[in-house]
Amino acid sequence: MTELNDAPEPNDPTEPGGPTRPPTNPGTAAEPLVRVTDLTVEFTTDEGTAPVRAVDRLSFTLAAGRALALVGESGSGKSTVASALLGLHRGTGARVGGTVRVGGTDVGAATDRELRALRGAVAAMVFQDPLSSLDPYYAVGDQIAEVYRVHTAATRRAARARAVEVLDRVGIPDAARRAHARPHEFSGGMRQRALIAMALACGPRLLIADEPTTALDVTVQAQILDLLHELRQETGMGLLLVTHDVGVAAESVDDVLVMREGREVERGPVADLLGAPRETYTRTLLAAVPRVDAPLTRGPEPAPEPESAGEVLLEAVDLRREFRRGRRTVTAVDGVSLTVRPGETLGVVGESGSGKTTLGRMLVRLLDPTSGRLRYRGTEIGAASEKELRPFRRELQMVFQDPASSLNPRRSVGESVADPLRAAGALDETRIVRRVRELLERVGLDPDRYDRYPHEFSGGQRQRIGIARALAAEPRLIVCDEPVSALDVTTQAQVTALLAELQRELGLALVFIAHDLAVVRQVSDRVAVMRGGRIVEQGTVAQVYGAPADPYTRRLLAAVPVLDPAHAAARRSARGELPREMAAV
């Protein structure tokens, strides 16, 4: 095993970026585009502790023009492998062993200048979070042009023209004008397209896409996957797709390699592996994927009929919320009416920007409605003052999408869960600590980790902490805002099963907000579909999913990934060329 200690030299935009000598050990024409042999990556944590082996003797090849998916749960080593292909572990203190060759270049033995030539010109990477990959202070077009100039001898004018060209190619409408926009002026889907455009600027032979559709709604996800497919068809580039979503892999690749704890579990052609997996772990992974064609269930048991079918716990009537944007007024929620009964789950689905989160925050009065009525247990709370709301605050709780940002990083998780108990003032400190430990255990966490901090927990564990904090107040209704959107499928299944179990035991009512229609179908009794701040359709799960009445609902369902590659290919063909205006979402 060798250690890569040389820190990369800073990029010099005045250089063309090409190597000053031929690439290290150039490959032959018959050599695969990517050849990984016995790759091992270890990270050192604290002094005196054994290093963590993130990748353990992994080997695979990827031929030019082919697409391979690395699939597995969070922590399986997928992203670590992707980073190793570009030598991104150099200078980090990671210990990298084995051999990685990309486009004929031995990544481990390459000089820093050769690595700069490799990155962008031979292989390019699209990261999961475009907001953290794009500089918020510079126009998107300028950032793409700078990448192009680093790797070529292009003039500024030529680089700007190339930026507009690739933005247009990935479906950004009015690319010449939008090239001057900054990242915050783009939607999530457009930012991801901009990252793909940046990766394409230098015409790479390999595109590495690390979770490129995570947290995107299903229609935008379908557009991004279609775009990647079209680019492969046009350019002949290879694709390495890193994903925890097996459905995304089915839509996008030729072959799949399943990883677990840094090692290969199994691999093979996508149709064979998804159709008849050999290994138990792969079958477990596939079984955890929520599907819109699966039998209707609520967790491990058939969905129960809601309690007290005639009783209404929460009722919204013509609810509206407006926001001021300078001189403009933006209507986020526009005349929404719905009911939630004790013990039932109401799913709320729709694309990003449809008003789901704003609605959810109004239902628990974290946001004040601009107009309309909101009744809880027969009492009007829509216009209630904070003092008038106080008796209901404990009964209306929310679980947020990103538990990392909703938990104070400077306070232990036990203290965060204890906050609602302390606010109520009914228990002394000894009983508060005992109750918090009980709650941590109830959501499947070790109560002895009371004094640990949020960064010491995985994403799924942090979401369990958020649920424990919501339960501390002994609520009757919990609004869950995208509670599983950033989790891998097995962790997602665990969290939704936990919510269903708690609901059965405690009689909770849930409002489950998500852009993933398959997850919502799995957990809900009734569903409301939102678009542009309005509910376009609502009904039982069987009604909405079995016989959708609104064209928008049908379009959402048609974009949900499927596990049959042949079916996925047929749907992609049926979608055809997307209208240019669709790229604006």
Tab-separated table of C-alpha atoms in Angstrom, residues 364-368 381-394 396:
chain	number	residue	atom	x	y	z
A	364	VAL	CA	-48.223	23.388	12.589
A	365	ARG	CA	-48.235	27.216	12.671
A	366	LEU	CA	-44.517	27.678	12.113
A	367	LEU	CA	-45.740	30.018	9.374
A	368	ASP	CA	-48.768	32.270	9.616
A	381	ILE	CA	-55.742	28.461	15.229
A	382	GLY	CA	-54.958	30.055	11.855
A	383	ALA	CA	-55.043	33.591	13.261
A	384	ALA	CA	-54.324	32.706	16.892
A	385	SER	CA	-51.700	34.645	18.821
A	386	GLU	CA	-48.674	32.877	20.273
A	387	LYS	CA	-50.302	32.932	23.692
A	388	GLU	CA	-53.478	31.381	22.289
A	389	LEU	CA	-51.401	28.761	20.449
A	390	ARG	CA	-49.451	27.698	23.522
A	391	PRO	CA	-51.908	24.949	24.611
A	392	PHE	CA	-51.605	23.332	21.156
A	393	ARG	CA	-47.874	23.690	20.521
A	394	ARG	CA	-46.958	20.353	22.087
A	396	LEU	CA	-48.421	19.821	16.695
